[in-house]
Coordinates of C-alpha atoms in Angstrom, one line a residue:
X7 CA 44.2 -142.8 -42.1
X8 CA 41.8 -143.5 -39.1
X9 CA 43.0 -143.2 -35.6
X10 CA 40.8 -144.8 -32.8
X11 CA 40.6 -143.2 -29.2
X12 CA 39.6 -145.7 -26.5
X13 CA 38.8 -144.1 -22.8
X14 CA 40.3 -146.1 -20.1
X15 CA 39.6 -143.6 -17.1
X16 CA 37.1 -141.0 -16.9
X17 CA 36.9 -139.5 -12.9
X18 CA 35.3 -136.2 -13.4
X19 CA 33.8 -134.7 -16.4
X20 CA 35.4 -134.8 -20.1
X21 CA 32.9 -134.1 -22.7
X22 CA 32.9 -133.9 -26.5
X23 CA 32.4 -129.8 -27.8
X24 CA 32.2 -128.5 -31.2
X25 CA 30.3 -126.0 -32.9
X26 CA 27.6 -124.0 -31.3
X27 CA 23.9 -124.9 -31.9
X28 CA 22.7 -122.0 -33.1
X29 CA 19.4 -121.4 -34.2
X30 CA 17.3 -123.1 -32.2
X31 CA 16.7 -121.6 -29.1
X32 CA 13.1 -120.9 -29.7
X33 CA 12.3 -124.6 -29.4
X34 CA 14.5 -124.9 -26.1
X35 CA 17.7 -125.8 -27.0
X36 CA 20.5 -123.8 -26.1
X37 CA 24.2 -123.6 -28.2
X38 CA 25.9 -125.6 -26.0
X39 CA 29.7 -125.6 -26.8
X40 CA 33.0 -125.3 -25.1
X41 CA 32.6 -123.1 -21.7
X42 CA 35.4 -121.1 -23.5
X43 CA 34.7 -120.3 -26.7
X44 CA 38.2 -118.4 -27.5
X45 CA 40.7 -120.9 -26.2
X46 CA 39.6 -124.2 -27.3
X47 CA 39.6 -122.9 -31.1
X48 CA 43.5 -122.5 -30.2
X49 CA 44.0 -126.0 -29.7
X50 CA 42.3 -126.8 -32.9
X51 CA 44.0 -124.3 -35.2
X52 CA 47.5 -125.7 -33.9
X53 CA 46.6 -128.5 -35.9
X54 CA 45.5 -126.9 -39.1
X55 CA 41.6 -128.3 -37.9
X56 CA 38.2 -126.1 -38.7
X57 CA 38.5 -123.5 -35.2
X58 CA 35.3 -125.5 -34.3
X59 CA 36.0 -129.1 -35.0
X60 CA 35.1 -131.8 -32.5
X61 CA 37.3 -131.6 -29.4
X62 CA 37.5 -133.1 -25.5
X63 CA 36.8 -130.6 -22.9
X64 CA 38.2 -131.8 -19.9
X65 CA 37.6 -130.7 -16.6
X66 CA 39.7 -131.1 -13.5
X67 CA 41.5 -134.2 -15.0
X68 CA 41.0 -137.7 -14.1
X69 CA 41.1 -138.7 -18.1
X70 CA 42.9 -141.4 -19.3
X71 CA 42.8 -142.7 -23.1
X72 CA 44.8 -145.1 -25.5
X73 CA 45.7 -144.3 -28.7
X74 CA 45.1 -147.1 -31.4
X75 CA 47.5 -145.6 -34.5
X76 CA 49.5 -142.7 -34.9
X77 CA 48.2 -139.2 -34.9
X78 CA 48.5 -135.6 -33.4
X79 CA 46.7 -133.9 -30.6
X80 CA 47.3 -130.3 -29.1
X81 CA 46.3 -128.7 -25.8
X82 CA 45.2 -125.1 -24.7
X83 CA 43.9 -123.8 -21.8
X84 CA 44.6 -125.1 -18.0
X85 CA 47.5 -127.2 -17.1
X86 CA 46.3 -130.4 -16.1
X87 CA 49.5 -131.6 -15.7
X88 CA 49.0 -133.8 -19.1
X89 CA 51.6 -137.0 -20.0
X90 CA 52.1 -139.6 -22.6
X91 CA 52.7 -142.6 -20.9
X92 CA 55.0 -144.9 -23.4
X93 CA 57.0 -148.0 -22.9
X94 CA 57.7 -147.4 -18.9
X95 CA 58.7 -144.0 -19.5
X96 CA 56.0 -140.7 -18.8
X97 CA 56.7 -137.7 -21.0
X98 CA 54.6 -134.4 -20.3
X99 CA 52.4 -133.0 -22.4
X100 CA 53.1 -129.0 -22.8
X101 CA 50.2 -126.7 -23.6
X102 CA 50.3 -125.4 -27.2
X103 CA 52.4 -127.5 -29.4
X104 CA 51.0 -129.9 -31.8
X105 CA 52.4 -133.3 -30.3
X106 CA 52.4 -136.6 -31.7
X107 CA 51.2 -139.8 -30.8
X108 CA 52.0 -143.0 -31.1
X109 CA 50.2 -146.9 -31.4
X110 CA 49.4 -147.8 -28.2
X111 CA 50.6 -144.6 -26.4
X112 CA 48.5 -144.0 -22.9
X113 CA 47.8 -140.6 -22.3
X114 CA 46.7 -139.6 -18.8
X115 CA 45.8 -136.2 -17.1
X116 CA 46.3 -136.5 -14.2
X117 CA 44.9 -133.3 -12.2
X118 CA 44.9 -129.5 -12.4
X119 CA 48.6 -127.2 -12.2
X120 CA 46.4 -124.4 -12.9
X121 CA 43.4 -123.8 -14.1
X122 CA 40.3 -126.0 -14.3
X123 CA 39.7 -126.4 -17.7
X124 CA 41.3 -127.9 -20.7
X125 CA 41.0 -128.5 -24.2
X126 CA 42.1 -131.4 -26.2
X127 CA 42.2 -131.4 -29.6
X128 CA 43.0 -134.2 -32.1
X129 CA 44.1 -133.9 -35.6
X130 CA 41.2 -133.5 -38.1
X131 CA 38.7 -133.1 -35.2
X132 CA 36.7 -136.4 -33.2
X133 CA 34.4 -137.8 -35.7
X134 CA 30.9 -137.7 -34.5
X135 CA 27.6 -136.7 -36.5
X136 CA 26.3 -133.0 -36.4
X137 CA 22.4 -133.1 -34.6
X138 CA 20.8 -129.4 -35.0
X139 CA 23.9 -128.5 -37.0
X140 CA 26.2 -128.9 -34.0
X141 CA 28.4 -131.6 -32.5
X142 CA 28.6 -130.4 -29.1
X143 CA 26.8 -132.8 -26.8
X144 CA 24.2 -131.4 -24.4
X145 CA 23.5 -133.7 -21.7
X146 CA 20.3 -132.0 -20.8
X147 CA 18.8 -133.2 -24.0
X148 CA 20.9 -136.7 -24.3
X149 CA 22.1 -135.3 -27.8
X150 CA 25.5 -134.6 -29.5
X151 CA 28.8 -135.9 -28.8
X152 CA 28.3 -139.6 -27.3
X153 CA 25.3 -140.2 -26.5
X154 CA 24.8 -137.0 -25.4
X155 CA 26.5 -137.4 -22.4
X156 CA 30.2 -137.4 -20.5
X157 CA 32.6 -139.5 -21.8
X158 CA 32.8 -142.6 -19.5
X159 CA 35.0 -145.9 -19.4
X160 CA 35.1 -147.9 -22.8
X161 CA 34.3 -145.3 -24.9
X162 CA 35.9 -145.3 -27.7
X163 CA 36.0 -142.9 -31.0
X164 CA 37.5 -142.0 -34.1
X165 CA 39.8 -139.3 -35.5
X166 CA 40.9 -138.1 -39.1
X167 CA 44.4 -137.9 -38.7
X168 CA 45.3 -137.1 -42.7
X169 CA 47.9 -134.5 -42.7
X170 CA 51.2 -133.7 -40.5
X171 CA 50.5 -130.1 -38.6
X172 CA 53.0 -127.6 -39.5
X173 CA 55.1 -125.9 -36.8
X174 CA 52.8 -124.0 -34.5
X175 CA 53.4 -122.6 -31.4
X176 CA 50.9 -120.9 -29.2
X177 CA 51.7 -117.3 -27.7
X178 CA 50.6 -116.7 -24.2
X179 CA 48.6 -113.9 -25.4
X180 CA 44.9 -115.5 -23.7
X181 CA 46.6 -117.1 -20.8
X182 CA 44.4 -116.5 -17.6
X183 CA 46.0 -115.6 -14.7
X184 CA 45.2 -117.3 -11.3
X185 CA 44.0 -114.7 -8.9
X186 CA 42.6 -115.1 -5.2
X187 CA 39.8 -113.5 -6.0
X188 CA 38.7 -112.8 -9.9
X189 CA 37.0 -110.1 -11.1
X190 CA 34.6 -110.4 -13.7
X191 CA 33.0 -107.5 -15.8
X192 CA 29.4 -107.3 -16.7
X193 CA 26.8 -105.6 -18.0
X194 CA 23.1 -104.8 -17.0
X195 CA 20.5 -107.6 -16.7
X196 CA 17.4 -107.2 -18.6
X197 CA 16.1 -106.8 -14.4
X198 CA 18.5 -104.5 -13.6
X199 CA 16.6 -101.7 -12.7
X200 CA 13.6 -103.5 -11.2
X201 CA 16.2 -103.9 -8.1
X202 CA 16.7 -101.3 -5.8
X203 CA 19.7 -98.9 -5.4
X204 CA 20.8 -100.6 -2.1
X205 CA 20.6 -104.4 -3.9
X206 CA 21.9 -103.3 -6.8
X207 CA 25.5 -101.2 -4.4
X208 CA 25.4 -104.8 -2.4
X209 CA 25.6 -106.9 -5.6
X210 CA 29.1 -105.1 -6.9
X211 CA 29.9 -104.9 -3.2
X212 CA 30.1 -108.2 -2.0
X213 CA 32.2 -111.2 -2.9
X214 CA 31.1 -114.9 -4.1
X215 CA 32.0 -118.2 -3.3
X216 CA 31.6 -121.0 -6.4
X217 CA 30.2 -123.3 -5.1
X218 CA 30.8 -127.7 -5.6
X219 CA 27.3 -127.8 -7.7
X220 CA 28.4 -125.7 -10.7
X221 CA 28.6 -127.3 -14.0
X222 CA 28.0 -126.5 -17.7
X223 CA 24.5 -125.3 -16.9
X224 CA 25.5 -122.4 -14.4
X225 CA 27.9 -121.2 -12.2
X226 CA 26.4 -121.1 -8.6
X227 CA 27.7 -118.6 -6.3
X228 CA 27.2 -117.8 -2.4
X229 CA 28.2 -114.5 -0.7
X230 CA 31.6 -114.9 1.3
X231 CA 30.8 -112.5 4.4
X232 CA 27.7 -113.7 6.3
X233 CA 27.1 -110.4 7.6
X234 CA 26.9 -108.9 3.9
X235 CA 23.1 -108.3 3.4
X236 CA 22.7 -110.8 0.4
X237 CA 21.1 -109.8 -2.7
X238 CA 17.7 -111.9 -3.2
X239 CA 15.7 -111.8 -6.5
X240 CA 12.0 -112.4 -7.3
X241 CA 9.8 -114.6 -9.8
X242 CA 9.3 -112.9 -12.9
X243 CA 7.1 -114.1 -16.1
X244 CA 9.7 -116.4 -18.1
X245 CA 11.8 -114.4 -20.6
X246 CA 14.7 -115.3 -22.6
X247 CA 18.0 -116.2 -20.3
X248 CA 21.4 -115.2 -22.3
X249 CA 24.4 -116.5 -21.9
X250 CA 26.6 -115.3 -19.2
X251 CA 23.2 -113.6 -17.4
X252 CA 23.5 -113.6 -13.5
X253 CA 20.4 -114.4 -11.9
X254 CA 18.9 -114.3 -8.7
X255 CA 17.1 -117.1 -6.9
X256 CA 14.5 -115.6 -4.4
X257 CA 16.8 -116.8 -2.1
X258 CA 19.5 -115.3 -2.9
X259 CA 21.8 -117.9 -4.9
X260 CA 23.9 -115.7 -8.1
X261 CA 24.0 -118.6 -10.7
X262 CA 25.8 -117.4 -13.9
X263 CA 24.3 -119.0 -16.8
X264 CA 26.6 -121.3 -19.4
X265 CA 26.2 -122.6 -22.9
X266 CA 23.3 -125.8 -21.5
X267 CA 21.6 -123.2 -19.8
X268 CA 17.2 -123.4 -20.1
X269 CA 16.5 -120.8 -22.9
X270 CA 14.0 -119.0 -20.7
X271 CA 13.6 -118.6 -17.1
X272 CA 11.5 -116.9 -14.4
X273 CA 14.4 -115.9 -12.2
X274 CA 15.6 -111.7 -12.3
X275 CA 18.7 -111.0 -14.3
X276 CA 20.6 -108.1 -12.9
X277 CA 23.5 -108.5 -15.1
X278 CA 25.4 -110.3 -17.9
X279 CA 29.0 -111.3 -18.1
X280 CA 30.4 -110.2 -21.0
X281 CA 31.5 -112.1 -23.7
X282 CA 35.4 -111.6 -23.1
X283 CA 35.7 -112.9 -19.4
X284 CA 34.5 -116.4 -20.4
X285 CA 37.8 -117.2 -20.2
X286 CA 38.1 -116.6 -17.0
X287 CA 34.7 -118.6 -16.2
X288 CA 35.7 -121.5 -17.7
X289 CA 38.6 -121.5 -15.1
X290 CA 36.6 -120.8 -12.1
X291 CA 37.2 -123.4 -9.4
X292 CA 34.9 -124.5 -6.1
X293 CA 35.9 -122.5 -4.0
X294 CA 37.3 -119.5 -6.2
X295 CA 36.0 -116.4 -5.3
X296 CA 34.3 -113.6 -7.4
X297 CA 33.2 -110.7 -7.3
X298 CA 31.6 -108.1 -10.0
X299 CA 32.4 -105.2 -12.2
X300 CA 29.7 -103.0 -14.4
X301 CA 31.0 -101.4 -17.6
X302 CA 28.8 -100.2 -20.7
X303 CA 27.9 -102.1 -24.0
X304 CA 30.4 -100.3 -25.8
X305 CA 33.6 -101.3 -23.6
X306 CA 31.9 -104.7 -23.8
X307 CA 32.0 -104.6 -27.3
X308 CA 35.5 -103.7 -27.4
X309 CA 36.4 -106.0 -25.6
X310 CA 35.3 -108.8 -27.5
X311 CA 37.0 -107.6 -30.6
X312 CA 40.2 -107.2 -28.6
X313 CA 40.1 -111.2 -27.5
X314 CA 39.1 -111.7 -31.2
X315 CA 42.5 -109.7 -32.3
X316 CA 44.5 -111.5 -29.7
X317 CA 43.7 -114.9 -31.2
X318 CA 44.5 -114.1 -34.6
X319 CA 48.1 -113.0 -33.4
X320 CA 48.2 -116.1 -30.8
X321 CA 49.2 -119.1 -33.1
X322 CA 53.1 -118.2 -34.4
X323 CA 54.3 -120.8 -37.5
X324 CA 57.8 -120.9 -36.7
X325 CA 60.7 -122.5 -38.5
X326 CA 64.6 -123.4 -36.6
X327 CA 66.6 -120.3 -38.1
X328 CA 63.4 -118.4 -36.4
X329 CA 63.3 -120.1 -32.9
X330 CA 67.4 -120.1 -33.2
X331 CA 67.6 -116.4 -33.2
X332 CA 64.8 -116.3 -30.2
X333 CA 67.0 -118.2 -28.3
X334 CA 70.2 -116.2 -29.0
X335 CA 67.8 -113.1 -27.8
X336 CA 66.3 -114.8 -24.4
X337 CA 70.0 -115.9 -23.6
X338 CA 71.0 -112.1 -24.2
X339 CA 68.0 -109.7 -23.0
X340 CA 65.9 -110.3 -20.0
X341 CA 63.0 -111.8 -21.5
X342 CA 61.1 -114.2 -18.9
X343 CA 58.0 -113.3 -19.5
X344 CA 58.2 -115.5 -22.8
X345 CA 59.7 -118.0 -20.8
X346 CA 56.6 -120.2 -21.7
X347 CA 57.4 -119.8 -25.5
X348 CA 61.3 -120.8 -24.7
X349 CA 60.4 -124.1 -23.2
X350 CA 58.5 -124.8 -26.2
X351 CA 60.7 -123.7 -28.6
X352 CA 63.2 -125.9 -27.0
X353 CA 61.0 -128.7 -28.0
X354 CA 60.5 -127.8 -31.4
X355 CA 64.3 -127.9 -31.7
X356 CA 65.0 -130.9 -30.6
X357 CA 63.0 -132.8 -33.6
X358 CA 64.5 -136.5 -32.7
X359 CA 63.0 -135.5 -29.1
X360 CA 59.9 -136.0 -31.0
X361 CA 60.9 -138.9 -33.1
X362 CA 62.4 -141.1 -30.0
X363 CA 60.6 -139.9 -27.2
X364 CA 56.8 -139.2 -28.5
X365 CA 56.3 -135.6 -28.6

């Protein structure tokens, strides 16, 4: 059975991601792919889907689709304060449960609770045709996705929506936490130690500003104190630019490079964010400030297996005797740092919630 998703409202920027593109950076393309690698395969495994099938990124909200037949979708990542609009009643959407849909259900996302990015996947996975192996649109190259571009008003797609997901829930293990001022860890640039001691001490030093210009190309960053002696690069023969590198415009602009990223580049690169803390990129907001932290390969390394590890033991099948007993022990022990999980559970109980009300 075929389920057809029709885009009603589109205000900021909700694109179709799947799989990288690897493979073919030699010829200028980059992998393109959801910002956050780790928690958008959540949403898709809480639906029994492929970790990389088709799915919406949404950013900041302003997304509003109909559903044309029943199917399932599931949500991970920020809270942007997601509801299914039904028959003159508004239902909210909670992040990490599969939910169901209904014929002719409106669902809307309003804005962000927290966070600034979100992932919305569908039962099956969006059906769009793999270019360069991938079906991640890169709007650089007008390829992927649809069109290659931002979904915008009156586009409309198709899902597989074949079997019922079993009873998921998602753990809070990945949740990022919403900090004044985040801290991400890096390691060197392949310029690193062209610049000198005192740019290099200013660098970790100072603090960042993202700034309203970011996007799925790179992260642009200004320094927060005025007085702070800013950090300025210099032109270099083009060499390859990897993902997460920080480079330096010769004015002095940090731009941390993301998944549609050029493949080369003649800006210095005095450091890389590792692998781990994209999911803290993918929530970085205008205005969030940042600052930086140098560790060594090896930690780095670690650290990616650790996220790795976490997802594996993120996504809990659950069945009632299970979530019963969980409640019995929330009601008894202090335990409200699973609060999350209770609220969710609750859900799950309450199957004729699902059944009468849409979830």
């Amino acid at each position: 059975m075929i389920a057809t998703i029709e885009i009603l409202k589109s205000n900021f920027h909700t694109i179709i991601q799947g799989n990288p593109r690897l493979g073919f950076k030699a010829f200028g393309v980059p992998e393109s792919g959801p910002v956050d690698p780790f928690t958008s395969v959540l949403a898709n495994l809480l639906l029994d889907n492929e970790p990389y099938a088709p799915l919406l990124e949404i950013t900041q909200g302003g997304l509003e689709f109909l559903v044309h037949n029943d199917t399932y979708i599931a949500l991970s990542g920020a809270d942007l304060n997601a509801v299914i609009l039904r028959k003159n009643r508004s239902l909210t959407i909670p992040i990490g449960l599969a939910i169901k849909l209904h014929d002719k259900d409106r669902v809307v996302f309003n804005g962000s609770n927290k966070g600034f990015r979100c992932w919305c996947a569908f039962c099956g996975g969006i059906k769009v045709p793999p270019i360069l192996s991938s079906t991640s649109a890169l709007e650089t190259s007008n390829f992927g996705g649809i069109f290659g571009r931002r979904l915008l008003k009156g586009d409309v797609f198709e899902v597989e929506n074949n079997t019922k997901p079993r009873n998921k829930i998602l753990l809070p293990l990945l949740n990022f936490r919403e900090e004044e001022n985040v801290c991400l860890r890096v390691v060197k640039g392949s310029q690193y130690d062209k610049f000198s001691q005192d740019d290099i001490e200013n660098f970790f030093r100072n603090s960042y500003r993202v700034l309203s210009d970011s996007n799925r190309i790179g992260i642009r960053l200004s320094c927060v104190d005025k007085e702070s002696k800013v950090v300025k690069g210099f032109n270099i023969l083009s060499d390859p630019s990897p993902l997460g590198a920080v480079q330096i415009t010769v004015d002095g602009i940090p731009i941390i490079l993301l998944q549609d990223r050029g493949t080369v580049g003649g800006y210095s690169k005095i450091a890389t964010v590792i692998k781990a803390d994209f999911i803290k990129i993918a929530q970085l907001k205008p205005n969030q400030l940042v600052n930086f932290k140098l560790i060594c390969i090896e930690d780095a390394i670690n650290e990616y297996y650790n996220v790795l590890n976490l997802i594996k033991k993120s996504i809990l099948e659950v069945d009632a005797d299970f979530i019963k007993k969980y409640m019995k022990l929330f009601r008894e022990n202090d335990l409200t740092f699973f609060e999350f999980n209770t609220n969710n559970f609750n859900l799950l109980l309450r199957r004729d919630y699902f059944k009468t009300k849409g979830c």
